[in-house]
């Protein structure tokens, strides 16, 4: 295994060196700049499990902490990972808004509120850049959907554009000083973003952005983007610019000064990340390659801390914690659901990283409660496709090492690439060799006798052989026109086979590879392939009955439900908000069998929970990163308090959601709701969700005792006196909202203006100090094209969620 890891590290180092060697300019001390995906970690230059990365909790988990100090540490941890992997620019954070819960990359963005998004993003950007790594906030702007993202244009009012969608970008530019920023595939008002005037005004002119505007991959389609304020066309170096740009400058069609400005910005970025030798500083030559250190252990602890702080206890009827101080510990806990042993710790698409390991809920609870009988049943499937093999069950037939042998073969059968891999979920993103066939071979030794479904997930023509006999041959097409979705969230095919526990079976998958250069949208030389299996389910009712039987015999039942790769991933939006498969039926059956049922929701974005009032507790955990199971166990047993508050509204029924549509019509997605999205839209509609924005329970209770409001220059200081009225130390997020009932301009019913995180021991009094910036009271005046202040009284509302009915005051502006 060590040799496989070393080979993975070597591949990563070689790929980075190749990048550094491709287009340096040594005459001016400039080396290449390395960029990497991974807003919740840093993947590096290769998509390879042998070169592992830190897997942090999802953006929604981080935003649910409402804690900018923790977000700064999150960014700093990513910076250390970036340096460890030789990366200069991290392509994130994603700061689009949760306009609709159907958004496919909901998990990758922070919130439905622009201020919460802005403040958390600001801290992450500073955490990265204070440690010498550039952040690249994305996707500028109004790319809050995935359907037709390459071509669609958003029709949005100037007021909504400035008050909502531009606000987080403005904040990371003017407050955090972002060194780069990514323009979106989509457009606004009929102009694709890489050619939009919005890149000049307000970004560069009004906000003073001095960084590099990086395009999303292949988002630059013409020389019009060069005439605009787009600075870098990715992936490059060819494409729509290249020699065509040189010719346009030589012909006088594009002024040389326009290109000079782009070059100056690129050089400034290079200097900032240490890729350019400047007088009085170290040169831009990277240090000599050495075997990279492993993931920082402190960063692993941070992953656990973020997840604990981000978990939202939405409901608790005394079922949690599992180990209350005044009651005996449970003797048996039934942990149920496929996600209890195969959880999602991150969303799909370009945000994917390869951690060394992940901790499942079952493993986390067994480690935390070694003297408790922890039993498990699948109950219902969350994953629609195949799941990768456990590494302990597969071996390379040639060496006997745990893993699988992956090969690329030329048309004449010659071996182009031959390597042993430690995962059966593989990806070559733009760096697949020129070959005719991809082949994966393994000896599979199942642990149990019975029938299973063997198969694969990919796009293309594939044959599966068992002991030399073809058992499945099929050509799979993408479920979406988005090629990234077809690559990163492909369809699956399986066939039923009978296996004997302990017997070794030789498995071989052969997939036809598209010719070199085939594909579009940057997907040439890309191959995504997952070999795996899934349980045979002849009777979903039987699976549920088995789980209910275990629950009936247990002191407490913990049901882990969640989404899958076909629900939350780059390149596709969600079709509905239901949990996949029969998971709702599973929860109902378990709740009927055991009144002390705790439901854990492993999802990066809202799902419907029609059973929520029938269970003892509901814990929303987002995608929890590699320490997910350990963090979950700490919260469940009560050694740590769930500290999260909702960064987005969770609906009770899909038809109640005020803003739902993510599907462009005739190439246009119309934001007809204007400034009323998220909780603003819910309040305007008078609709009641399952759980409100800002909601979250803990293991203690709080009283809001008094509020004092004092102007301080252009800002307003709100001081809130609170008391921990419970029996244990706890954490509270004191939230401040504004209202203006008699406004002569269009405003939300109520809007978030600020917040503070406090902690206190039982009986302790604390003061939360919240600064409301002048912008919180302003509105965008479309007639003048500027921010304006409406004089008069504003109502200040303080509380623990958007209902904010604990305390009130008035401030006159």
Short mmCIF file of C-alpha atoms in Angstrom, two decimals, residues 266-758:
data_model
loop_
_atom_site.label_atom_id
_atom_site.label_comp_id
_atom_site.label_asym_id
_atom_site.label_seq_id
_atom_site.Cartn_x
_atom_site.Cartn_y
_atom_site.Cartn_z
CA UNK A 266 -1.59 38.32 -14.15
CA UNK A 267 1.86 39.49 -13.09
CA UNK A 268 0.42 40.99 -9.90
CA UNK A 269 -1.26 37.68 -9.13
CA UNK A 270 2.02 35.87 -9.81
CA UNK A 271 3.85 38.19 -7.42
CA UNK A 272 1.22 37.70 -4.73
CA UNK A 273 1.47 33.91 -4.80
CA UNK A 274 5.26 33.83 -5.12
CA UNK A 275 5.44 32.84 -8.78
CA UNK A 276 7.23 36.02 -9.90
CA UNK A 277 10.64 37.25 -8.82
CA UNK A 278 10.35 40.85 -7.65
CA UNK A 279 13.10 43.08 -6.37
CA UNK A 280 13.76 42.50 -2.69
CA UNK A 281 11.76 39.26 -2.61
CA UNK A 282 12.49 35.61 -3.19
CA UNK A 283 12.48 34.54 -6.81
CA UNK A 284 9.58 32.75 -8.39
CA UNK A 285 11.32 29.40 -8.59
CA UNK A 286 9.43 26.73 -6.66
CA UNK A 287 11.33 24.85 -3.98
CA UNK A 288 12.86 21.51 -4.87
CA UNK A 289 10.30 18.75 -4.97
CA UNK A 290 10.20 16.60 -1.87
CA UNK A 291 7.73 13.90 -0.85
CA UNK A 292 4.80 15.93 0.43
CA UNK A 293 3.84 15.71 4.06
CA UNK A 294 0.56 14.03 4.92
CA UNK A 295 -2.58 16.01 5.63
CA UNK A 296 -2.04 18.23 8.66
CA UNK A 297 -3.50 16.46 11.74
CA UNK A 298 -4.68 19.83 13.05
CA UNK A 299 -6.65 20.29 9.83
CA UNK A 300 -8.35 16.93 10.39
CA UNK A 301 -9.37 18.12 13.85
CA UNK A 302 -10.64 21.32 12.26
CA UNK A 303 -12.80 19.28 9.88
CA UNK A 304 -14.41 17.66 12.90
CA UNK A 305 -14.83 21.02 14.65
CA UNK A 306 -16.55 22.64 11.66
CA UNK A 307 -18.95 19.74 11.34
CA UNK A 308 -19.87 19.80 15.04
CA UNK A 309 -20.40 23.56 14.92
CA UNK A 310 -22.41 23.32 11.70
CA UNK A 311 -24.84 20.53 12.62
CA UNK A 312 -28.35 21.91 13.08
CA UNK A 313 -30.56 20.27 15.67
CA UNK A 314 -33.88 21.07 14.01
CA UNK A 315 -36.11 19.14 16.42
CA UNK A 316 -35.53 17.49 19.80
CA UNK A 317 -38.29 15.98 21.91
CA UNK A 318 -35.87 14.73 24.55
CA UNK A 319 -34.32 12.04 22.35
CA UNK A 320 -30.90 13.72 22.38
CA UNK A 321 -28.33 13.53 23.74
CA UNK A 322 -28.07 9.75 23.89
CA UNK A 323 -26.14 9.97 27.16
CA UNK A 324 -28.04 12.49 29.30
CA UNK A 325 -26.51 13.09 32.74
CA UNK A 326 -29.62 11.87 34.61
CA UNK A 327 -30.32 8.63 32.71
CA UNK A 328 -28.52 5.33 32.05
CA UNK A 329 -26.70 4.78 28.78
CA UNK A 330 -28.54 2.77 26.12
CA UNK A 331 -27.54 -0.89 25.94
CA UNK A 332 -28.37 -1.29 22.24
CA UNK A 333 -28.58 1.28 19.46
CA UNK A 334 -29.97 0.40 16.04
CA UNK A 335 -28.24 2.51 13.38
CA UNK A 336 -30.23 2.21 10.18
CA UNK A 337 -29.98 3.29 6.54
CA UNK A 338 -27.48 2.85 3.73
CA UNK A 339 -26.01 6.28 4.49
CA UNK A 340 -25.09 5.06 7.98
CA UNK A 341 -22.30 2.98 6.43
CA UNK A 342 -21.86 4.74 3.08
CA UNK A 343 -22.45 8.43 3.80
CA UNK A 344 -21.78 11.29 1.44
CA UNK A 345 -19.10 13.48 2.95
CA UNK A 346 -18.94 15.89 0.01
CA UNK A 347 -20.97 16.95 -3.02
CA UNK A 348 -20.33 15.81 -6.57
CA UNK A 349 -18.51 17.50 -9.43
CA UNK A 350 -15.42 19.66 -9.45
CA UNK A 351 -15.68 20.12 -5.66
CA UNK A 352 -14.63 16.47 -5.21
CA UNK A 353 -11.43 15.64 -3.34
CA UNK A 354 -9.94 12.25 -2.40
CA UNK A 355 -9.49 11.89 1.37
CA UNK A 356 -7.26 9.26 2.95
CA UNK A 357 -10.28 7.91 4.80
CA UNK A 358 -13.79 8.86 5.84
CA UNK A 359 -15.54 7.93 9.06
CA UNK A 360 -19.08 6.58 8.74
CA UNK A 361 -21.81 7.15 11.36
CA UNK A 362 -21.69 3.47 12.38
CA UNK A 363 -17.91 3.55 12.82
CA UNK A 364 -18.08 6.84 14.70
CA UNK A 365 -20.69 5.57 17.16
CA UNK A 366 -18.89 2.27 17.71
CA UNK A 367 -15.70 4.14 18.53
CA UNK A 368 -17.50 6.53 20.87
CA UNK A 369 -19.58 3.82 22.59
CA UNK A 370 -17.41 0.68 22.72
CA UNK A 371 -19.56 -0.88 25.46
CA UNK A 372 -22.86 -0.38 23.63
CA UNK A 373 -24.23 -2.94 21.17
CA UNK A 374 -24.41 -1.06 17.86
CA UNK A 375 -26.42 -2.97 15.23
CA UNK A 376 -27.06 -1.98 11.63
CA UNK A 377 -29.52 -2.72 8.85
CA UNK A 378 -29.71 -1.12 5.41
CA UNK A 379 -33.43 -0.45 5.62
CA UNK A 380 -33.59 1.51 2.36
CA UNK A 381 -31.16 2.48 -0.37
CA UNK A 382 -30.04 6.08 -0.69
CA UNK A 383 -27.67 5.48 -3.59
CA UNK A 384 -29.34 4.77 -6.93
CA UNK A 385 -26.20 3.61 -8.71
CA UNK A 386 -23.24 1.43 -7.83
CA UNK A 387 -21.05 2.12 -4.82
CA UNK A 388 -17.29 1.58 -5.02
CA UNK A 389 -15.78 -1.62 -3.67
CA UNK A 390 -14.31 -1.76 -0.20
CA UNK A 391 -10.54 -1.83 -0.67
CA UNK A 392 -10.29 -4.92 1.56
CA UNK A 393 -12.40 -6.92 -0.94
CA UNK A 394 -10.39 -6.29 -4.12
CA UNK A 395 -6.81 -7.14 -5.10
CA UNK A 396 -4.63 -6.58 -8.12
CA UNK A 397 -4.39 -10.00 -9.82
CA UNK A 398 -0.71 -9.47 -10.68
CA UNK A 399 0.76 -8.31 -7.37
CA UNK A 400 -1.85 -9.36 -4.83
CA UNK A 401 -1.92 -5.80 -3.47
CA UNK A 402 -5.21 -4.42 -2.26
CA UNK A 403 -6.60 -2.40 -5.16
CA UNK A 404 -7.43 -2.70 -8.85
CA UNK A 405 -5.28 -2.63 -11.97
CA UNK A 406 -6.20 0.16 -14.39
CA UNK A 407 -4.89 0.13 -17.96
CA UNK A 408 -5.32 2.17 -21.10
CA UNK A 409 -4.76 0.22 -24.31
CA UNK A 410 -4.07 1.40 -27.84
CA UNK A 411 -6.10 0.10 -30.79
CA UNK A 412 -3.47 -2.58 -31.43
CA UNK A 413 -3.57 -3.73 -27.81
CA UNK A 414 -0.37 -1.99 -26.76
CA UNK A 415 -0.39 -0.81 -23.15
CA UNK A 416 -0.38 2.97 -22.90
CA UNK A 417 -0.82 3.22 -19.12
CA UNK A 418 -0.70 0.48 -16.47
CA UNK A 419 -1.08 1.20 -12.75
CA UNK A 420 -2.56 -0.15 -9.53
CA UNK A 421 -5.25 2.03 -7.99
CA UNK A 422 -6.58 2.10 -4.43
CA UNK A 423 -10.14 2.97 -5.42
CA UNK A 424 -12.65 1.68 -7.93
CA UNK A 425 -13.99 5.23 -8.47
CA UNK A 426 -11.55 6.75 -10.96
CA UNK A 427 -11.28 10.00 -12.88
CA UNK A 428 -8.92 11.42 -15.46
CA UNK A 429 -9.90 15.06 -15.92
CA UNK A 430 -8.27 16.27 -19.11
CA UNK A 431 -5.19 14.08 -18.65
CA UNK A 432 -6.32 10.65 -19.87
CA UNK A 433 -3.82 9.04 -22.26
CA UNK A 434 -4.53 8.71 -25.97
CA UNK A 435 -6.00 5.21 -26.06
CA UNK A 436 -8.78 3.11 -27.54
CA UNK A 437 -9.82 1.07 -24.50
CA UNK A 438 -9.88 1.58 -20.75
CA UNK A 439 -9.59 -1.63 -18.75
CA UNK A 440 -10.02 -2.30 -15.05
CA UNK A 441 -9.17 -5.71 -13.54
CA UNK A 442 -9.50 -7.01 -9.99
CA UNK A 443 -9.87 -10.13 -7.90
CA UNK A 444 -13.02 -9.63 -5.85
CA UNK A 445 -13.52 -11.66 -2.68
CA UNK A 446 -16.95 -11.01 -1.16
CA UNK A 447 -17.41 -11.51 2.56
CA UNK A 448 -20.88 -13.04 2.36
CA UNK A 449 -22.70 -15.58 0.20
CA UNK A 450 -25.70 -14.45 -1.80
CA UNK A 451 -26.80 -12.40 -4.76
CA UNK A 452 -25.49 -8.92 -5.46
CA UNK A 453 -25.70 -6.47 -8.35
CA UNK A 454 -22.31 -5.99 -10.05
CA UNK A 455 -21.76 -3.16 -12.49
CA UNK A 456 -20.31 0.21 -13.26
CA UNK A 457 -21.10 3.89 -13.72
CA UNK A 458 -19.81 5.71 -16.78
CA UNK A 459 -20.86 7.15 -20.14
CA UNK A 460 -19.99 4.99 -23.13
CA UNK A 461 -19.80 1.33 -24.18
CA UNK A 462 -18.59 -1.09 -21.50
CA UNK A 463 -18.35 -4.86 -21.04
CA UNK A 464 -18.15 -6.53 -17.62
CA UNK A 465 -16.65 -10.04 -17.37
CA UNK A 466 -16.74 -12.38 -14.38
CA UNK A 467 -14.08 -15.14 -14.53
CA UNK A 468 -13.69 -14.49 -18.26
CA UNK A 469 -17.39 -14.67 -19.11
CA UNK A 470 -19.22 -11.51 -20.26
CA UNK A 471 -22.17 -10.87 -17.94
CA UNK A 472 -23.07 -7.30 -18.88
CA UNK A 473 -22.56 -5.30 -22.06
CA UNK A 474 -24.24 -1.91 -22.42
CA UNK A 475 -23.79 1.57 -23.81
CA UNK A 476 -24.80 4.28 -21.37
CA UNK A 477 -25.70 7.80 -22.38
CA UNK A 478 -25.54 10.88 -20.20
CA UNK A 479 -28.71 11.86 -18.37
CA UNK A 480 -27.93 15.52 -19.07
CA UNK A 481 -26.64 17.60 -21.95
CA UNK A 482 -24.05 18.93 -19.52
CA UNK A 483 -20.93 16.90 -20.27
CA UNK A 484 -19.47 17.62 -16.83
CA UNK A 485 -22.51 15.95 -15.28
CA UNK A 486 -22.08 12.95 -17.55
CA UNK A 487 -18.46 12.67 -16.48
CA UNK A 488 -18.85 13.30 -12.74
CA UNK A 489 -22.33 11.91 -12.06
CA UNK A 490 -22.79 9.25 -14.75
CA UNK A 491 -25.57 6.66 -15.00
CA UNK A 492 -25.07 3.11 -13.74
CA UNK A 493 -25.72 -0.36 -15.12
CA UNK A 494 -25.74 -3.58 -13.09
CA UNK A 495 -26.42 -7.27 -13.44
CA UNK A 496 -27.32 -9.77 -10.76
CA UNK A 497 -24.74 -12.43 -9.90
CA UNK A 498 -24.51 -15.07 -7.19
CA UNK A 499 -21.30 -14.98 -5.13
CA UNK A 500 -19.86 -17.18 -2.42
CA UNK A 501 -18.25 -15.59 0.59
CA UNK A 502 -14.48 -16.12 0.68
CA UNK A 503 -14.15 -17.11 -2.97
CA UNK A 504 -12.09 -14.92 -5.31
CA UNK A 505 -13.70 -13.81 -8.59
CA UNK A 506 -11.74 -12.25 -11.43
CA UNK A 507 -13.57 -9.16 -12.67
CA UNK A 508 -12.72 -7.20 -15.79
CA UNK A 509 -14.35 -4.05 -17.18
CA UNK A 510 -13.50 -2.86 -20.70
CA UNK A 511 -14.77 0.53 -21.83
CA UNK A 512 -14.32 2.06 -25.28
CA UNK A 513 -12.53 5.40 -25.01
CA UNK A 514 -13.47 8.28 -27.33
CA UNK A 515 -10.69 9.24 -29.74
CA UNK A 516 -8.19 11.83 -28.56
CA UNK A 517 -9.63 15.30 -28.96
CA UNK A 518 -13.24 14.12 -28.99
CA UNK A 519 -15.69 15.89 -26.74
CA UNK A 520 -16.35 19.52 -26.04
CA UNK A 521 -16.52 22.02 -23.22
CA UNK A 522 -13.08 21.04 -21.95
CA UNK A 523 -13.98 17.37 -21.53
CA UNK A 524 -11.57 16.01 -24.15
CA UNK A 525 -9.13 13.48 -22.72
CA UNK A 526 -11.40 12.94 -19.73
CA UNK A 527 -12.58 9.58 -18.42
CA UNK A 528 -14.76 8.94 -15.40
CA UNK A 529 -15.41 5.35 -14.37
CA UNK A 530 -16.72 3.72 -11.19
CA UNK A 531 -16.69 -0.06 -10.81
CA UNK A 532 -18.88 -1.26 -8.00
CA UNK A 533 -21.88 -3.08 -6.71
CA UNK A 534 -25.20 -2.59 -5.01
CA UNK A 535 -27.39 -4.82 -2.85
CA UNK A 536 -30.15 -6.85 -4.42
CA UNK A 537 -33.50 -5.43 -3.39
CA UNK A 538 -36.35 -7.70 -4.46
CA UNK A 539 -38.59 -6.33 -1.75
CA UNK A 540 -38.09 -2.81 -0.40
CA UNK A 541 -40.75 -3.66 2.16
CA UNK A 542 -38.62 -6.54 3.49
CA UNK A 543 -35.62 -4.27 3.94
CA UNK A 544 -37.77 -1.82 5.89
CA UNK A 545 -39.28 -4.62 7.99
CA UNK A 546 -35.81 -5.89 8.94
CA UNK A 547 -34.76 -2.40 10.02
CA UNK A 548 -37.96 -1.87 12.01
CA UNK A 549 -37.42 -5.18 13.79
CA UNK A 550 -33.95 -4.07 14.90
CA UNK A 551 -35.35 -0.72 16.00
CA UNK A 552 -38.05 -2.41 18.06
CA UNK A 553 -35.44 -4.38 20.01
CA UNK A 554 -33.15 -1.37 20.59
CA UNK A 555 -33.18 1.30 23.29
CA UNK A 556 -32.84 3.97 20.62
CA UNK A 557 -32.91 4.03 16.82
CA UNK A 558 -30.75 6.32 14.72
CA UNK A 559 -31.85 6.50 11.10
CA UNK A 560 -29.38 8.08 8.68
CA UNK A 561 -31.02 9.26 5.46
CA UNK A 562 -29.52 11.29 2.65
CA UNK A 563 -29.17 12.28 -0.97
CA UNK A 564 -26.93 10.75 -3.62
CA UNK A 565 -24.68 11.65 -6.56
CA UNK A 566 -27.66 11.98 -8.91
CA UNK A 567 -29.31 14.54 -6.65
CA UNK A 568 -26.60 16.98 -5.58
CA UNK A 569 -23.79 17.51 -8.06
CA UNK A 570 -22.30 19.95 -10.50
CA UNK A 571 -23.97 20.00 -13.90
CA UNK A 572 -27.53 19.19 -12.87
CA UNK A 573 -30.35 20.70 -10.87
CA UNK A 574 -32.68 18.69 -8.69
CA UNK A 575 -36.03 17.47 -9.98
CA UNK A 576 -37.69 17.58 -6.58
CA UNK A 577 -36.90 17.79 -2.87
CA UNK A 578 -37.80 14.25 -1.87
CA UNK A 579 -35.30 11.84 -0.37
CA UNK A 580 -34.29 9.17 -2.90
CA UNK A 581 -35.85 5.73 -2.77
CA UNK A 582 -37.95 4.44 0.12
CA UNK A 583 -36.13 6.38 2.86
CA UNK A 584 -39.28 8.24 3.97
CA UNK A 585 -41.07 4.91 4.41
CA UNK A 586 -38.09 3.63 6.40
CA UNK A 587 -38.26 6.55 8.84
CA UNK A 588 -42.00 6.12 9.36
CA UNK A 589 -41.65 2.40 10.04
CA UNK A 590 -38.80 2.87 12.49
CA UNK A 591 -40.64 5.67 14.30
CA UNK A 592 -43.64 3.37 14.68
CA UNK A 593 -41.37 0.66 16.08
CA UNK A 594 -39.41 2.83 18.52
CA UNK A 595 -40.63 6.12 20.01
CA UNK A 596 -37.03 7.17 20.65
CA UNK A 597 -36.05 7.60 17.01
CA UNK A 598 -33.39 10.09 15.93
CA UNK A 599 -33.16 10.99 12.23
CA UNK A 600 -29.84 12.20 10.85
CA UNK A 601 -30.07 13.91 7.45
CA UNK A 602 -26.92 13.50 5.36
CA UNK A 603 -27.66 16.10 2.66
CA UNK A 604 -26.00 19.29 1.52
CA UNK A 605 -29.28 21.10 0.90
CA UNK A 606 -32.93 20.97 1.97
CA UNK A 607 -34.99 17.81 1.65
CA UNK A 608 -38.62 17.19 2.53
CA UNK A 609 -39.22 15.48 5.86
CA UNK A 610 -42.92 14.55 6.01
CA UNK A 611 -42.24 12.43 9.13
CA UNK A 612 -40.46 15.17 11.10
CA UNK A 613 -43.17 15.50 13.77
CA UNK A 614 -43.30 11.73 14.31
CA UNK A 615 -39.67 11.31 15.47
CA UNK A 616 -37.85 12.25 18.63
CA UNK A 617 -35.12 14.34 17.03
CA UNK A 618 -34.01 15.62 13.62
CA UNK A 619 -30.35 16.48 13.09
CA UNK A 620 -29.27 18.16 9.85
CA UNK A 621 -25.62 17.40 9.19
CA UNK A 622 -24.94 18.61 5.63
CA UNK A 623 -21.99 16.88 3.91
CA UNK A 624 -19.75 16.44 6.92
CA UNK A 625 -16.24 15.91 5.54
CA UNK A 626 -13.89 13.07 6.34
CA UNK A 627 -14.50 13.24 10.12
CA UNK A 628 -18.26 13.05 9.67
CA UNK A 629 -18.85 9.93 11.78
CA UNK A 630 -16.68 11.09 14.66
CA UNK A 631 -18.30 14.54 14.73
CA UNK A 632 -21.76 13.00 14.57
CA UNK A 633 -21.01 10.63 17.43
CA UNK A 634 -19.82 13.49 19.63
CA UNK A 635 -23.07 15.36 19.05
CA UNK A 636 -25.32 12.32 19.43
CA UNK A 637 -23.80 11.17 22.72
CA UNK A 638 -23.73 14.74 24.04
CA UNK A 639 -20.02 15.34 24.54
CA UNK A 640 -20.42 18.25 22.15
CA UNK A 641 -23.41 20.51 21.47
CA UNK A 642 -24.74 20.85 17.90
CA UNK A 643 -23.94 24.48 17.19
CA UNK A 644 -25.47 25.13 13.78
CA UNK A 645 -28.18 27.52 12.67
CA UNK A 646 -29.89 27.20 9.30
CA UNK A 647 -28.28 29.24 6.51
CA UNK A 648 -31.28 28.53 4.29
CA UNK A 649 -34.97 27.81 4.78
CA UNK A 650 -36.13 24.16 4.89
CA UNK A 651 -39.65 23.73 3.45
CA UNK A 652 -42.40 21.44 4.70
CA UNK A 653 -43.77 20.85 1.18
CA UNK A 654 -42.33 21.58 -2.23
CA UNK A 655 -45.44 23.46 -3.36
CA UNK A 656 -44.91 25.92 -0.49
CA UNK A 657 -41.52 27.11 -1.78
CA UNK A 658 -42.01 30.66 -3.10
CA UNK A 659 -39.05 30.59 -5.50
CA UNK A 660 -38.53 27.18 -7.10
CA UNK A 661 -37.88 27.50 -10.83
CA UNK A 662 -34.35 26.80 -12.11
CA UNK A 663 -35.25 25.92 -15.70
CA UNK A 664 -34.55 28.51 -18.42
CA UNK A 665 -37.16 28.97 -21.11
CA UNK A 666 -35.97 29.85 -24.59
CA UNK A 667 -32.52 30.30 -23.06
CA UNK A 668 -33.63 32.78 -20.38
CA UNK A 669 -34.17 32.26 -16.66
CA UNK A 670 -36.28 35.09 -15.31
CA UNK A 671 -35.75 36.16 -11.71
CA UNK A 672 -39.27 37.57 -11.51
CA UNK A 673 -39.23 37.48 -7.70
CA UNK A 674 -36.79 40.38 -7.64
CA UNK A 675 -35.28 40.95 -4.19
CA UNK A 676 -37.56 38.41 -2.51
CA UNK A 677 -35.70 35.10 -2.27
CA UNK A 678 -35.20 32.71 0.62
CA UNK A 679 -36.74 33.75 3.92
CA UNK A 680 -37.63 37.11 2.37
CA UNK A 681 -39.93 35.32 -0.06
CA UNK A 682 -41.39 33.10 2.65
CA UNK A 683 -42.24 36.14 4.79
CA UNK A 684 -43.70 38.00 1.83
CA UNK A 685 -45.89 35.01 0.91
CA UNK A 686 -46.94 34.39 4.50
CA UNK A 687 -46.00 30.74 4.07
CA UNK A 688 -44.76 28.62 6.98
CA UNK A 689 -41.73 26.38 6.33
CA UNK A 690 -40.69 23.30 8.25
CA UNK A 691 -37.74 25.17 9.74
CA UNK A 692 -37.02 28.86 9.44
CA UNK A 693 -33.82 30.59 8.36
CA UNK A 694 -31.53 30.95 11.38
CA UNK A 695 -33.26 28.15 13.32
CA UNK A 696 -31.26 25.72 15.44
CA UNK A 697 -31.56 24.12 18.87
CA UNK A 698 -28.85 23.20 21.34
CA UNK A 699 -28.53 21.24 24.57
CA UNK A 700 -29.26 24.27 26.75
CA UNK A 701 -31.67 27.22 26.73
CA UNK A 702 -31.29 30.98 26.50
CA UNK A 703 -33.14 34.09 27.57
CA UNK A 704 -32.87 37.37 25.68
CA UNK A 705 -32.89 39.96 28.46
CA UNK A 706 -32.36 43.42 26.97
CA UNK A 707 -31.27 45.28 23.86
CA UNK A 708 -29.54 48.63 23.51
CA UNK A 709 -29.04 50.41 20.18
CA UNK A 710 -26.44 53.16 19.75
CA UNK A 711 -25.32 54.98 16.58
CA UNK A 712 -21.56 54.98 16.04
CA UNK A 713 -20.54 57.08 13.07
CA UNK A 714 -22.24 55.67 9.98
CA UNK A 715 -22.85 52.34 11.73
CA UNK A 716 -25.17 51.21 14.50
CA UNK A 717 -24.08 49.10 17.48
CA UNK A 718 -26.65 46.68 18.88
CA UNK A 719 -25.86 45.20 22.30
CA UNK A 720 -27.93 42.23 23.39
CA UNK A 721 -27.91 40.88 26.93
CA UNK A 722 -28.43 37.11 27.15
CA UNK A 723 -28.41 34.46 29.86
CA UNK A 724 -27.75 30.74 29.60
CA UNK A 725 -30.80 29.43 31.46
CA UNK A 726 -30.01 25.75 30.96
CA UNK A 727 -27.93 23.16 32.78
CA UNK A 728 -24.83 23.00 30.58
CA UNK A 729 -22.49 25.26 28.66
CA UNK A 730 -23.87 26.26 25.29
CA UNK A 731 -23.58 28.42 22.22
CA UNK A 732 -26.06 30.91 20.79
CA UNK A 733 -26.21 32.93 17.59
CA UNK A 734 -27.91 36.24 18.40
CA UNK A 735 -29.40 37.46 15.12
CA UNK A 736 -30.39 41.05 14.30
CA UNK A 737 -32.91 41.86 11.58
CA UNK A 738 -34.30 45.14 10.26
CA UNK A 739 -37.78 46.17 9.13
CA UNK A 740 -39.12 49.36 7.56
CA UNK A 741 -42.89 49.11 7.47
CA UNK A 742 -43.61 52.52 5.92
CA UNK A 743 -40.84 52.52 3.34
CA UNK A 744 -41.45 54.39 0.10
CA UNK A 745 -39.09 52.02 -1.72
CA UNK A 746 -39.44 48.29 -2.29
CA UNK A 747 -37.85 46.36 0.56
CA UNK A 748 -38.05 42.86 2.00
CA UNK A 749 -40.48 42.32 4.84
CA UNK A 750 -37.43 41.72 7.02
CA UNK A 751 -33.74 41.31 6.32
CA UNK A 752 -30.65 40.09 8.17
CA UNK A 753 -28.45 42.99 9.29
CA UNK A 754 -25.92 41.29 11.56
CA UNK A 755 -25.29 38.67 14.25
CA UNK A 756 -22.89 37.59 16.95
CA UNK A 757 -21.89 34.18 18.31
CA UNK A 758 -21.69 33.88 22.09
#
